[in-house]
XYZ file of C-alpha atoms in Angstrom:
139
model
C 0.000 0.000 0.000
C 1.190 3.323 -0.481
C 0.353 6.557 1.519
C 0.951 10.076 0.003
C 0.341 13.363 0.269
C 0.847 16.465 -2.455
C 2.182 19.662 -2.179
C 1.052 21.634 -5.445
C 2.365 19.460 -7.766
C 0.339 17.791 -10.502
C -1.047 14.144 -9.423
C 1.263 11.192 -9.835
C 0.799 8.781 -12.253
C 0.010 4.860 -11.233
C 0.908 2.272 -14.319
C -0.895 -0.672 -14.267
C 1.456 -2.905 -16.269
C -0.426 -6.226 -15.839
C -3.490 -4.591 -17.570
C -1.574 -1.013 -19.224
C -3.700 0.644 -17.467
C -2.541 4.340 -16.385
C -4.353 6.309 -13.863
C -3.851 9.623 -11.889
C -2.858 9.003 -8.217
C -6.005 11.834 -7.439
C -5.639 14.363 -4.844
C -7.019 14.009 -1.453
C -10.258 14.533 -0.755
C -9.605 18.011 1.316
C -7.254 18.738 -1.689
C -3.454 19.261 -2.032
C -1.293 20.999 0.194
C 0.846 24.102 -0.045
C 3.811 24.377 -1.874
C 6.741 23.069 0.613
C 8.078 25.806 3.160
C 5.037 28.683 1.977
C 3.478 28.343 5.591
C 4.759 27.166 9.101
C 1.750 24.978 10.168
C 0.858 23.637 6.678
C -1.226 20.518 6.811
C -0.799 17.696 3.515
C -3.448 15.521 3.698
C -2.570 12.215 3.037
C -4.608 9.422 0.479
C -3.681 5.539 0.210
C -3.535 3.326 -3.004
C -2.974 -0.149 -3.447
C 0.387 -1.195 -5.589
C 0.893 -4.720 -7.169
C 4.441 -5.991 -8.569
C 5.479 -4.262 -11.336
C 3.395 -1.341 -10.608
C 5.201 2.135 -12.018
C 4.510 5.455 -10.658
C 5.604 8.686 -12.253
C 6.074 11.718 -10.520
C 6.420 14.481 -12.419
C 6.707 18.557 -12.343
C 3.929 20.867 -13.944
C 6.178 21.678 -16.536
C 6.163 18.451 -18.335
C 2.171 19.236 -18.688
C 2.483 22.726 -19.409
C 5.269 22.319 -22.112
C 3.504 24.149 -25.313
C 3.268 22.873 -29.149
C 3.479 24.817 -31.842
C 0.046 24.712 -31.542
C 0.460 26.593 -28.549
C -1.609 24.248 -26.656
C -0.488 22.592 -23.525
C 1.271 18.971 -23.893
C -1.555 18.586 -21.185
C -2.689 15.553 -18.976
C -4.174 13.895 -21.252
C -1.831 13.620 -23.580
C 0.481 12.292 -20.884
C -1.829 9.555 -19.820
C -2.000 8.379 -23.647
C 1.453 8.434 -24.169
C 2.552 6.617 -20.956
C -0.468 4.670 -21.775
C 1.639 3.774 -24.954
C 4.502 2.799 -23.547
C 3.546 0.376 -20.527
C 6.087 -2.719 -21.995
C 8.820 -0.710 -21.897
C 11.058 -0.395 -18.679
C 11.094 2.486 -16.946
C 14.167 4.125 -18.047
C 13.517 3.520 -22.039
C 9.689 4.761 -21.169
C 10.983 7.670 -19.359
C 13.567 8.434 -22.128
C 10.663 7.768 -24.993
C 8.000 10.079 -23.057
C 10.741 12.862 -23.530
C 11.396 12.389 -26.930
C 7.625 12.254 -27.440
C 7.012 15.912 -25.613
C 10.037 17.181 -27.162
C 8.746 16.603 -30.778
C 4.982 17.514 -29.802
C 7.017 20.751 -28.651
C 9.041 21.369 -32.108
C 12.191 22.017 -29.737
C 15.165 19.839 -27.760
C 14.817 22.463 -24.661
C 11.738 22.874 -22.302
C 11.070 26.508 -21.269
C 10.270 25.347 -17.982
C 11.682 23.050 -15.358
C 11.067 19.617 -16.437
C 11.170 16.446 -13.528
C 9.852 13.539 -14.048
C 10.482 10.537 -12.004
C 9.617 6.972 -12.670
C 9.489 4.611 -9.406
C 9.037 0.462 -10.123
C 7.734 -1.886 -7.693
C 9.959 -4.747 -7.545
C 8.582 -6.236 -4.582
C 5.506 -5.724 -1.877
C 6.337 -6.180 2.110
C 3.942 -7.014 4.641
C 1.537 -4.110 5.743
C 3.280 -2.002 8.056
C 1.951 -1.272 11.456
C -0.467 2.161 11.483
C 2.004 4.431 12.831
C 1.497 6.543 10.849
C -2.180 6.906 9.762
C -3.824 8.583 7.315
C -4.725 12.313 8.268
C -8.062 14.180 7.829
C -7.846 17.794 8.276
């Protein structure tokens, strides 16, 4: 199982690889937190979301959404989910290598504008369920 939280940055994606599907992680319920280090007291709500082996998640920055065509329309969520959505057999280096290339070109440039992060984190293995020490909060 995992637990997370956000702090203003798009939704994570969970890959599916048994089944290609691609999903957003979602935001809590009580909606995502503040941007990291804005406020003193800042509450993150936290969500949970059940993983299997071979599972991928990709964390990425707004950028990589925002990046504009020549279109000048936004690369967009969408987009990402079909393209990711594409690329499910590959592993996650090639698909995180390919998913550039594939924003690059829908951009017409090698350079983003904006900061660009994306990280892509495989499930190799699940452990038992940890104790609740640390449980989900509800603001």
């Amino acid at each position: 199982e995992l637990r997370y939280a956000s702090a203003a940055h798009p939704d994570a994606l969970h890959v599916r690889r048994s089944d290609a599907r691609v999903e957003s992680l979602g935001s809590p319920a009580h909606g995502k937190g503040p941007a990291l280090g804005l406020f003193e007291h800042a509450v993150f709500p936290t969500c949970r979301r059940s993983l299997a082996v071979d599972d991928l998640l990709l964390l990425f920055t707004d950028g990589l959404i925002e990046a504009e065509g020549t279109n000048h329309e936004c690369f967009s969520e969408e987009r990402l989910i079909a393209a990711v959505r594409q690329l499910t057999h590959l592993p996650a280096p090639e698909l995180l290598k390919e998913l550039i290339t594939r924003i690059q070109s829908f951009c017409g440039c090698a350079e983003f504008t904006d900061d660009v992060s994306i990280v892509g984190v495989g499930i190799k293995r699940l452990g038992p369920a940890p104790h609740d020490s640390c449980p989900v909060s509800n603001p």
